[in-house]
PDB file of C-alpha atoms and ligand atoms in Angstrom:
ATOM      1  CA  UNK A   1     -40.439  71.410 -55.903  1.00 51.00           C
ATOM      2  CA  UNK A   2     -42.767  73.873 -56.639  1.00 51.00           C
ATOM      3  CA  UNK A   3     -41.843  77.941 -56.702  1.00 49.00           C
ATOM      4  CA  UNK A   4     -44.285  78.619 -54.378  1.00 48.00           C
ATOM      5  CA  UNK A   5     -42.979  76.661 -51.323  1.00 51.00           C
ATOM      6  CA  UNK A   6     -39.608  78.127 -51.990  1.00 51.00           C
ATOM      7  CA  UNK A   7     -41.275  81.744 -51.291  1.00 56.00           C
ATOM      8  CA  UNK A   8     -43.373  81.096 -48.342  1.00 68.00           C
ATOM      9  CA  UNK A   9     -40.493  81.105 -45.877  1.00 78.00           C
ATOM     10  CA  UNK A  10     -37.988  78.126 -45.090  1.00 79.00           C
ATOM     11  CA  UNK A  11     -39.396  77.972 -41.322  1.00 82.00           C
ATOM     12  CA  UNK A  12     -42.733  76.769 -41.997  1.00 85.00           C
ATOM     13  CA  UNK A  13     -41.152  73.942 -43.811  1.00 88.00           C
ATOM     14  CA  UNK A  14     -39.270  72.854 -40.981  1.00 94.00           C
ATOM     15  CA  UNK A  15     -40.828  69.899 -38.364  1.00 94.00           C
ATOM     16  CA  UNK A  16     -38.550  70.594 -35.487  1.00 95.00           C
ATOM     17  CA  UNK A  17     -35.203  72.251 -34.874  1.00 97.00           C
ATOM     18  CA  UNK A  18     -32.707  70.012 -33.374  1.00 97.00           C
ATOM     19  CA  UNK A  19     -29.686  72.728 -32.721  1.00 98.00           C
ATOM     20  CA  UNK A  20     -29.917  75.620 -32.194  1.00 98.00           C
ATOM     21  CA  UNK A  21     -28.148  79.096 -33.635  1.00 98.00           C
ATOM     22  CA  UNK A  22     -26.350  79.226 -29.678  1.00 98.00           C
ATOM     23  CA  UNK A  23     -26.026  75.508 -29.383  1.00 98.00           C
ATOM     24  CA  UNK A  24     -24.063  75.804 -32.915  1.00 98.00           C
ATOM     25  CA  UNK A  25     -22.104  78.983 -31.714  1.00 98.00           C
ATOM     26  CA  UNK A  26     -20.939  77.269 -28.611  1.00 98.00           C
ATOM     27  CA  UNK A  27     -19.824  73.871 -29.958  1.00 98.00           C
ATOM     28  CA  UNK A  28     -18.146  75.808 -32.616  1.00 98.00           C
ATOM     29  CA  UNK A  29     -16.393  78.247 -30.225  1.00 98.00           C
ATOM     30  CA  UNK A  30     -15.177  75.049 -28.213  1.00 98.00           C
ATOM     31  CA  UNK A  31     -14.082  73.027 -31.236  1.00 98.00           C
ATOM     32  CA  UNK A  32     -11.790  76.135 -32.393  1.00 98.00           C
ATOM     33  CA  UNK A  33      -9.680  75.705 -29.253  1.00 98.00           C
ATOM     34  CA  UNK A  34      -9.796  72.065 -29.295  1.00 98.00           C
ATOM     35  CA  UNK A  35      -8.505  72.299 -32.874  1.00 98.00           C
ATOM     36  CA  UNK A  36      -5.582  75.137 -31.819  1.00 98.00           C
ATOM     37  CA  UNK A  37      -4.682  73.481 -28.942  1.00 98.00           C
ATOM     38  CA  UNK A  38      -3.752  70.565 -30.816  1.00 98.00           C
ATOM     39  CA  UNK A  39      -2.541  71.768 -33.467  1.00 98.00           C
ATOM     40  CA  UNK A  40      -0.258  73.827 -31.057  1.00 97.00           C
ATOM     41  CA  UNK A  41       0.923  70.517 -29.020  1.00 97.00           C
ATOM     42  CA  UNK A  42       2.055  68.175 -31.762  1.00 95.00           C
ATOM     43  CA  UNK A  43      -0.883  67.635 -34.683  1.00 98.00           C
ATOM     44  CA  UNK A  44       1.409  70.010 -36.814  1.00 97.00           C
ATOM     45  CA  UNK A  45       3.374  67.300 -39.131  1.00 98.00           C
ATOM     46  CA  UNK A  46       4.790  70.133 -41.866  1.00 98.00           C
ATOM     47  CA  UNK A  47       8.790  69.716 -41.790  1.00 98.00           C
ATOM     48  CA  UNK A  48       8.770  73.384 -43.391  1.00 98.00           C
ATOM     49  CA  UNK A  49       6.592  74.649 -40.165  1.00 97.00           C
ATOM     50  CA  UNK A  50       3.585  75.809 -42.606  1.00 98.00           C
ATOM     51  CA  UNK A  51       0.410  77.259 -41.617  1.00 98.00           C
ATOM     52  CA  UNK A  52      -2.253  74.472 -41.049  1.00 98.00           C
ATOM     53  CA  UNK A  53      -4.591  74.029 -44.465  1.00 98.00           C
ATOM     54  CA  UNK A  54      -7.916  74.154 -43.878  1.00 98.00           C
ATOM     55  CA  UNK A  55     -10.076  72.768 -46.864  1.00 98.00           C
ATOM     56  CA  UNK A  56     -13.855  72.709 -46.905  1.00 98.00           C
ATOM     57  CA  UNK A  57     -15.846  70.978 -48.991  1.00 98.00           C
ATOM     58  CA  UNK A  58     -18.831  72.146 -50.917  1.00 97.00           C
ATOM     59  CA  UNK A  59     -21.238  73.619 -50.446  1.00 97.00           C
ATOM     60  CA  UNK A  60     -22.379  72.304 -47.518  1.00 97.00           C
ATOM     61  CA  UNK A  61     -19.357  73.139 -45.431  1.00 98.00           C
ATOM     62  CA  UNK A  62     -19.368  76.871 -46.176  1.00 98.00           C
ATOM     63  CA  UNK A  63     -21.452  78.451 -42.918  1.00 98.00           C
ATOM     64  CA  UNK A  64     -19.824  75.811 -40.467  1.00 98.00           C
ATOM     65  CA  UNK A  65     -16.065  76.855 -42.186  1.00 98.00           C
ATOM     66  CA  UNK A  66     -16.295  80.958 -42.334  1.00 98.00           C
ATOM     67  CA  UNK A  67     -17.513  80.225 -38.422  1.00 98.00           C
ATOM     68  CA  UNK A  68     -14.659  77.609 -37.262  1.00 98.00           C
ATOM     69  CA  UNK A  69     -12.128  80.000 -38.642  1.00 98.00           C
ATOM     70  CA  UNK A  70     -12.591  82.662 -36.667  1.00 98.00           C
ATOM     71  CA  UNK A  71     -12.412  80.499 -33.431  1.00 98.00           C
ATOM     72  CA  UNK A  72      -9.157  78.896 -34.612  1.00 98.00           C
ATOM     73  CA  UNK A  73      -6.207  81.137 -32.761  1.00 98.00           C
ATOM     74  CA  UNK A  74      -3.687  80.065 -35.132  1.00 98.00           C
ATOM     75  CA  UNK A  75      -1.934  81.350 -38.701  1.00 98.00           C
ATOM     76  CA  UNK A  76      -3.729  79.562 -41.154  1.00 98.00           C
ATOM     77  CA  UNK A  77      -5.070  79.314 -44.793  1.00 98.00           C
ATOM     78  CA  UNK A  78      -7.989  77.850 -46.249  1.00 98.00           C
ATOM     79  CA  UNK A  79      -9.410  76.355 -49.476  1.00 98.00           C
ATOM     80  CA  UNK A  80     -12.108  74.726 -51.390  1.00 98.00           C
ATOM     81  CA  UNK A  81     -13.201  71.242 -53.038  1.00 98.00           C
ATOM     82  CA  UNK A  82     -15.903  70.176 -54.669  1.00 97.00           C
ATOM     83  CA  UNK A  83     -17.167  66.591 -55.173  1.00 94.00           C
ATOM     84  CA  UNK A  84     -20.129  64.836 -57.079  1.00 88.00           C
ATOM     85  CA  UNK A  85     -21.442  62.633 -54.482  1.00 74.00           C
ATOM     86  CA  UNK A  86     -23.506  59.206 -55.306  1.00 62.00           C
ATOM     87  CA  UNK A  87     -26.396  61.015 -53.872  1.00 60.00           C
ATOM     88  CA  UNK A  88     -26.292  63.254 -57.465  1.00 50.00           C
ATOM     89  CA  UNK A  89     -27.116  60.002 -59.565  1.00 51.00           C
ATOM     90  CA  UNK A  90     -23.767  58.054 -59.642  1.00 49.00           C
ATOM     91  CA  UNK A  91     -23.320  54.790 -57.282  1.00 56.00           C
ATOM     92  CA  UNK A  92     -21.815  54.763 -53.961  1.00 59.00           C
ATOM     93  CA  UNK A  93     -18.265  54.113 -55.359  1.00 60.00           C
ATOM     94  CA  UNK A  94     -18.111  56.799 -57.629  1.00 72.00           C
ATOM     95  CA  UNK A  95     -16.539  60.499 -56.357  1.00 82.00           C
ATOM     96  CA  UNK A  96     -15.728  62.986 -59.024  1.00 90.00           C
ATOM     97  CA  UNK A  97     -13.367  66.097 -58.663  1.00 93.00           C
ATOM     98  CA  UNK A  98     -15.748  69.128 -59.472  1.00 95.00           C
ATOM     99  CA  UNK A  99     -13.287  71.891 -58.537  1.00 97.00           C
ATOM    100  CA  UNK A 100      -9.899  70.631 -57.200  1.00 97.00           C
ATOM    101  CA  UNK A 101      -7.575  72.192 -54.891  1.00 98.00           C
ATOM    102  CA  UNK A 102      -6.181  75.388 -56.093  1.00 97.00           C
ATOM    103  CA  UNK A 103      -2.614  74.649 -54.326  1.00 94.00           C
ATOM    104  CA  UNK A 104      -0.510  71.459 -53.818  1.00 97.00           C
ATOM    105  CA  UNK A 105      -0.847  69.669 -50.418  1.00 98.00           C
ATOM    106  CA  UNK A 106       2.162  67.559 -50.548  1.00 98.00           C
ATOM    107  CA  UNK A 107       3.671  67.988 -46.562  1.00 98.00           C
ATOM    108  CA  UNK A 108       1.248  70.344 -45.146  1.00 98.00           C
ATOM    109  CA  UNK A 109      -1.247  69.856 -42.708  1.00 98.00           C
ATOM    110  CA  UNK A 110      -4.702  69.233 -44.134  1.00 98.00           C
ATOM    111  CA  UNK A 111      -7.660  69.905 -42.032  1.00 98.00           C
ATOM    112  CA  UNK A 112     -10.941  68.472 -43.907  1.00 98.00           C
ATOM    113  CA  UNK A 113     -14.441  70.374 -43.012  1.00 98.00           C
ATOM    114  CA  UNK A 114     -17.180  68.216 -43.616  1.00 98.00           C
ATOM    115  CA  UNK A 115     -21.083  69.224 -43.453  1.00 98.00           C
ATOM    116  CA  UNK A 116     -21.867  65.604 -42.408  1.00 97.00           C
ATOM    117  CA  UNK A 117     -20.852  62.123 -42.514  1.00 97.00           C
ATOM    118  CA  UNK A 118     -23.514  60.069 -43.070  1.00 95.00           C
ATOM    119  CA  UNK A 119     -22.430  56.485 -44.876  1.00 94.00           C
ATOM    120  CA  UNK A 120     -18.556  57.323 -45.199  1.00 96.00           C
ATOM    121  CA  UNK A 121     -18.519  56.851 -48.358  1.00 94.00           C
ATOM    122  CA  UNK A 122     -18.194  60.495 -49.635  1.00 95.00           C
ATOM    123  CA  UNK A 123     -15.350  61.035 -47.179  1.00 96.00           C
ATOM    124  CA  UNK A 124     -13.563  57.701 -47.863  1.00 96.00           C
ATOM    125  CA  UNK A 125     -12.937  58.836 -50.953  1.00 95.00           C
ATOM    126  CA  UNK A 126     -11.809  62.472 -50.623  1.00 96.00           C
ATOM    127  CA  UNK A 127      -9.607  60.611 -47.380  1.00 97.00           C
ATOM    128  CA  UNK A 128      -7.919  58.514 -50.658  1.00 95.00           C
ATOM    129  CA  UNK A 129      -7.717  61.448 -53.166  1.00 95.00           C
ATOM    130  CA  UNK A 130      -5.816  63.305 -50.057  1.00 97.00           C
ATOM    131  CA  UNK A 131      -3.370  60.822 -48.978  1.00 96.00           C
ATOM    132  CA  UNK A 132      -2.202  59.635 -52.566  1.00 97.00           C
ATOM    133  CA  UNK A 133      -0.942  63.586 -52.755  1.00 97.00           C
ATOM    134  CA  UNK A 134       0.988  63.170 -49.573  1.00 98.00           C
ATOM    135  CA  UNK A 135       0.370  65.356 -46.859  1.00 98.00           C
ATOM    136  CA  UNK A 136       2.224  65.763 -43.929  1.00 98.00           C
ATOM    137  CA  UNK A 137      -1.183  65.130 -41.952  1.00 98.00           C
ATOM    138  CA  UNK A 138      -4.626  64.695 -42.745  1.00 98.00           C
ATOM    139  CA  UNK A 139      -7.675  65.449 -39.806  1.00 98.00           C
ATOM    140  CA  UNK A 140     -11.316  65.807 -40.487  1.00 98.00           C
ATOM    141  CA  UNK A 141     -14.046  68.179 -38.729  1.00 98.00           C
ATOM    142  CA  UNK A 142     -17.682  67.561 -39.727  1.00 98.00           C
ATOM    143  CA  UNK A 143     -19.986  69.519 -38.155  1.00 98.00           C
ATOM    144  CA  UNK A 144     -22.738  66.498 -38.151  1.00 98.00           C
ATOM    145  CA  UNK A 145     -22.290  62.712 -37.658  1.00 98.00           C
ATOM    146  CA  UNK A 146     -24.721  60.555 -38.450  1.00 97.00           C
ATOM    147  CA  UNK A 147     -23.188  57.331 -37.449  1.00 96.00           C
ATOM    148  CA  UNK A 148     -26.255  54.660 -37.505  1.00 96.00           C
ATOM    149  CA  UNK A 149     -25.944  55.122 -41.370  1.00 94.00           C
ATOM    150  CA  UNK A 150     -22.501  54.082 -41.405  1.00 96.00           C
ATOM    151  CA  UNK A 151     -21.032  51.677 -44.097  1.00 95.00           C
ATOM    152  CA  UNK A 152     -17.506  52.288 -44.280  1.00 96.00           C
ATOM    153  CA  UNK A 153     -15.209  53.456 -41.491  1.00 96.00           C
ATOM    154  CA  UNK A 154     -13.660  57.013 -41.763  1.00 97.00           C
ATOM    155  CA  UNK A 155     -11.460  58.785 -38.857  1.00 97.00           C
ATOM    156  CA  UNK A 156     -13.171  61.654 -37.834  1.00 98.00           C
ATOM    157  CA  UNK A 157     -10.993  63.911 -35.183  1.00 98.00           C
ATOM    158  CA  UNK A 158     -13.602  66.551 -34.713  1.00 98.00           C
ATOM    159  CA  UNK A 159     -17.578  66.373 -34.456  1.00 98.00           C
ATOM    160  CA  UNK A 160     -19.799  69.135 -33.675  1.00 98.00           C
ATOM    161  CA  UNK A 161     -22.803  67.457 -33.202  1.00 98.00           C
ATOM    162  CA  UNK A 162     -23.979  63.415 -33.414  1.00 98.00           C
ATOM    163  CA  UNK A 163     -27.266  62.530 -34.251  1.00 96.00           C
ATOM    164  CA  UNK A 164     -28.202  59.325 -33.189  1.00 92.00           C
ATOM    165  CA  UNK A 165     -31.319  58.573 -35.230  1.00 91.00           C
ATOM    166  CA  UNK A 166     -31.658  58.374 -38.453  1.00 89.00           C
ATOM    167  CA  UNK A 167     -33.158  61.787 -39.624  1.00 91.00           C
ATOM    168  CA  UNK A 168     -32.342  63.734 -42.920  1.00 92.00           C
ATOM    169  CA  UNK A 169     -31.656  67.826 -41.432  1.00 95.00           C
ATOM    170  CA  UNK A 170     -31.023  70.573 -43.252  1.00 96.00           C
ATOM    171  CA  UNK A 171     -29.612  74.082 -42.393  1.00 97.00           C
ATOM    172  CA  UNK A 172     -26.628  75.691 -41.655  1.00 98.00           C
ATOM    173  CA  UNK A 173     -25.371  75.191 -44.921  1.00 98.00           C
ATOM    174  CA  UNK A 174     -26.946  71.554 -44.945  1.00 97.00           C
ATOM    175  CA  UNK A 175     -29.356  71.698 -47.940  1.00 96.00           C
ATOM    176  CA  UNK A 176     -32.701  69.251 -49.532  1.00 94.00           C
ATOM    177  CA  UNK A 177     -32.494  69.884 -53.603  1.00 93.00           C
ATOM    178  CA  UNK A 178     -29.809  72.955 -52.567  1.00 95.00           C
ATOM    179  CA  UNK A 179     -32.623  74.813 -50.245  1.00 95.00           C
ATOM    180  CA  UNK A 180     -32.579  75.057 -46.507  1.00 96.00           C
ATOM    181  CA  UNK A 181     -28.533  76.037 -46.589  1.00 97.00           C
ATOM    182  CA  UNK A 182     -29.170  79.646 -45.007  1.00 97.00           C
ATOM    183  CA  UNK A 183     -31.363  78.321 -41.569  1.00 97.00           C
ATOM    184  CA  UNK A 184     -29.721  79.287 -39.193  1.00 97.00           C
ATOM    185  CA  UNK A 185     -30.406  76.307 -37.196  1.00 97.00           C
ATOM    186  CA  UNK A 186     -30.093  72.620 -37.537  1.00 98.00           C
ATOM    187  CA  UNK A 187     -33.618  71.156 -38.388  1.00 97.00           C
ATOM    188  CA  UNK A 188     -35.933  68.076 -39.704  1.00 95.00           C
ATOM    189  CA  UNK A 189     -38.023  69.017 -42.733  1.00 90.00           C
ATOM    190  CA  UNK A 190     -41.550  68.206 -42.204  1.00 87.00           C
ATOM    191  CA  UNK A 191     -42.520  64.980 -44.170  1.00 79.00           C
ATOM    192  CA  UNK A 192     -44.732  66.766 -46.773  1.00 81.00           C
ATOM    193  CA  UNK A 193     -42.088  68.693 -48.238  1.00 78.00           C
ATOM    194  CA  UNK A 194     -40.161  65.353 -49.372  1.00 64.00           C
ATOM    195  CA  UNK A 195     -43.417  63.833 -50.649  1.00 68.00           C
ATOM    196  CA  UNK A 196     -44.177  67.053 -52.494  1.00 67.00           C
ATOM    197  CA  UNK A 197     -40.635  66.982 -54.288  1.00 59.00           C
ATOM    198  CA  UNK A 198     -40.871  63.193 -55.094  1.00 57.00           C
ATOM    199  CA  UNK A 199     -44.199  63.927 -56.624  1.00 57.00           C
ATOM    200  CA  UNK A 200     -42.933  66.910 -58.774  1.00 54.00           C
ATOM    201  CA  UNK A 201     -39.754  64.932 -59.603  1.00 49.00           C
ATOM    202  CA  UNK A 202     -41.599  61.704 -61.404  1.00 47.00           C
TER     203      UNK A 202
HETATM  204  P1  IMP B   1     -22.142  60.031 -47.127  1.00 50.82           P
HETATM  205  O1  IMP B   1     -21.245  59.781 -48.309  1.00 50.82           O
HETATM  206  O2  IMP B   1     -23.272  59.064 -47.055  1.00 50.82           O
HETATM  207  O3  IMP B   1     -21.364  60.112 -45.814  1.00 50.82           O
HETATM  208  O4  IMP B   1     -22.875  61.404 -47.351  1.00 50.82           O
HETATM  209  C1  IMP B   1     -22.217  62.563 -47.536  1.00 50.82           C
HETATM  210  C2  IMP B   1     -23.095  63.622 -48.159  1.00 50.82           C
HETATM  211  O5  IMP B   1     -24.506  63.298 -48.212  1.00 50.82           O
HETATM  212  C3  IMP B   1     -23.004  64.868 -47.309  1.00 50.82           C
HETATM  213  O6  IMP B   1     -21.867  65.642 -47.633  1.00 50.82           O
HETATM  214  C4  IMP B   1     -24.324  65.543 -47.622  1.00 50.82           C
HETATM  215  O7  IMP B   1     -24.199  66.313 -48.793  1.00 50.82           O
HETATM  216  C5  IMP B   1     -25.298  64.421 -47.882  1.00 50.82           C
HETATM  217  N1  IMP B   1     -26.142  64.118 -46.684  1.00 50.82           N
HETATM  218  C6  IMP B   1     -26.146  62.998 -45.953  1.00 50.82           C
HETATM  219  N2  IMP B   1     -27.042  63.063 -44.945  1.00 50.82           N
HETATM  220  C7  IMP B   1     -27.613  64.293 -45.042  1.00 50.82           C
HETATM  221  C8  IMP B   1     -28.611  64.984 -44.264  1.00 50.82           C
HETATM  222  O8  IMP B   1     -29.166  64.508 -43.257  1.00 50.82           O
HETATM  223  N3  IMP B   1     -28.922  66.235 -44.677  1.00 50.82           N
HETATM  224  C9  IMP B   1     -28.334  66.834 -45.756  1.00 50.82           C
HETATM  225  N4  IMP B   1     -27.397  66.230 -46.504  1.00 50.82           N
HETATM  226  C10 IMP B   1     -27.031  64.959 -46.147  1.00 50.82           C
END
């Protein structure tokens, strides 16, 4: 990808925006109380009575997380996880810890925020690394599902938004070679800007 495209402003790169800033802001605001509410009326599995754990996942997570926070009315704490995904050059059963967990999980409730879930796969395996720490519960939010791509079944409790065609969007903190996280909107890229980057990338 060449420097130039980076500086001529993200917009112009963009085909059409599917979501909108207030679309986003609305759905978030709603899935907040969803998430309290149940939370409030039995989701909470902690035997000690500790605050819910909310961990997001990098990076993509990060815009959706610092919003759904705020519209959560309940004590809570939140931290981070990385993971190398197959889409970074290793195969589809492959998941490596790049930053773990700063704090045990074992008995607390564990809410994952997810960017998207597109094949499973990613999730699957973060679902496996969670469980074999025992939790007392384990929900996932993803602000996106793409569920025509799916390969392997995950339970997903929360979804901002589905997307029933198969379309690669960025924004929002959903990126194309780590770009495009700061729209504040939900978009397609326009078709040159892949065929640009494959070109640069042979
Ligand atoms: P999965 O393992 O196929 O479910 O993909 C999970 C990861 O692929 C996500 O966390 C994203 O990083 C990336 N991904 C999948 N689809 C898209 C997309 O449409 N836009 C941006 N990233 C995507």
């Amino acid at each position: 990808m060449s420097i130039i495209m980076a500086v001529k402003g993200l917009k112009e790169e963009i085909e059409r925006v599917l979501i909108t800033p207030e679309e986003i802001a609305a759905r978030v605001r709603v899935l907040g109380q969803e998430i309290a509410r149940d939370y409030r009326n039995g989701a909470a599995k902690d035997p000690y009575g500790r605050p819910l754990l909310v961990v997001g996942i990098l990076k993509g997570a990060i815009p959706f997380l610092a919003d759904l926070i705020r519209a959560v009315d309940l004590p809570l704490e939140y931290d981070f996880m990385s993971v190398s995904s197959y889409r970074n050059g290793t195969s589809p059963g492959e998941v490596r810890i790049i930053k773990d967990l700063d704090r045990s999980i074992s008995q607390r409730d564990v809410l994952i925020v997810e960017d998207i879930v597109d094949t499973g796969n990613t999730l699957d395996h973060i679902l496996r690394l969670f469980r074999a720490r025992a939790p007392a519960s384990v929900r996932v939010c993803t602000l996106i599902d793409k569920p025509v791509r799916r390969e392997v079944e995950v339970p997903v409790h929360y979804v901002g938004f589905t997307i029933p065609e198969n379309v690669f969007v960025v924004g929002y903190g959903l990126d194309y070679a780590e770009l495009y996280r700061n729209l504040p909107f939900i978009g397609v890229l326009k078709r040159e800007i892949y065929e640009e980057a494959r070109v640069a990338n042979r």
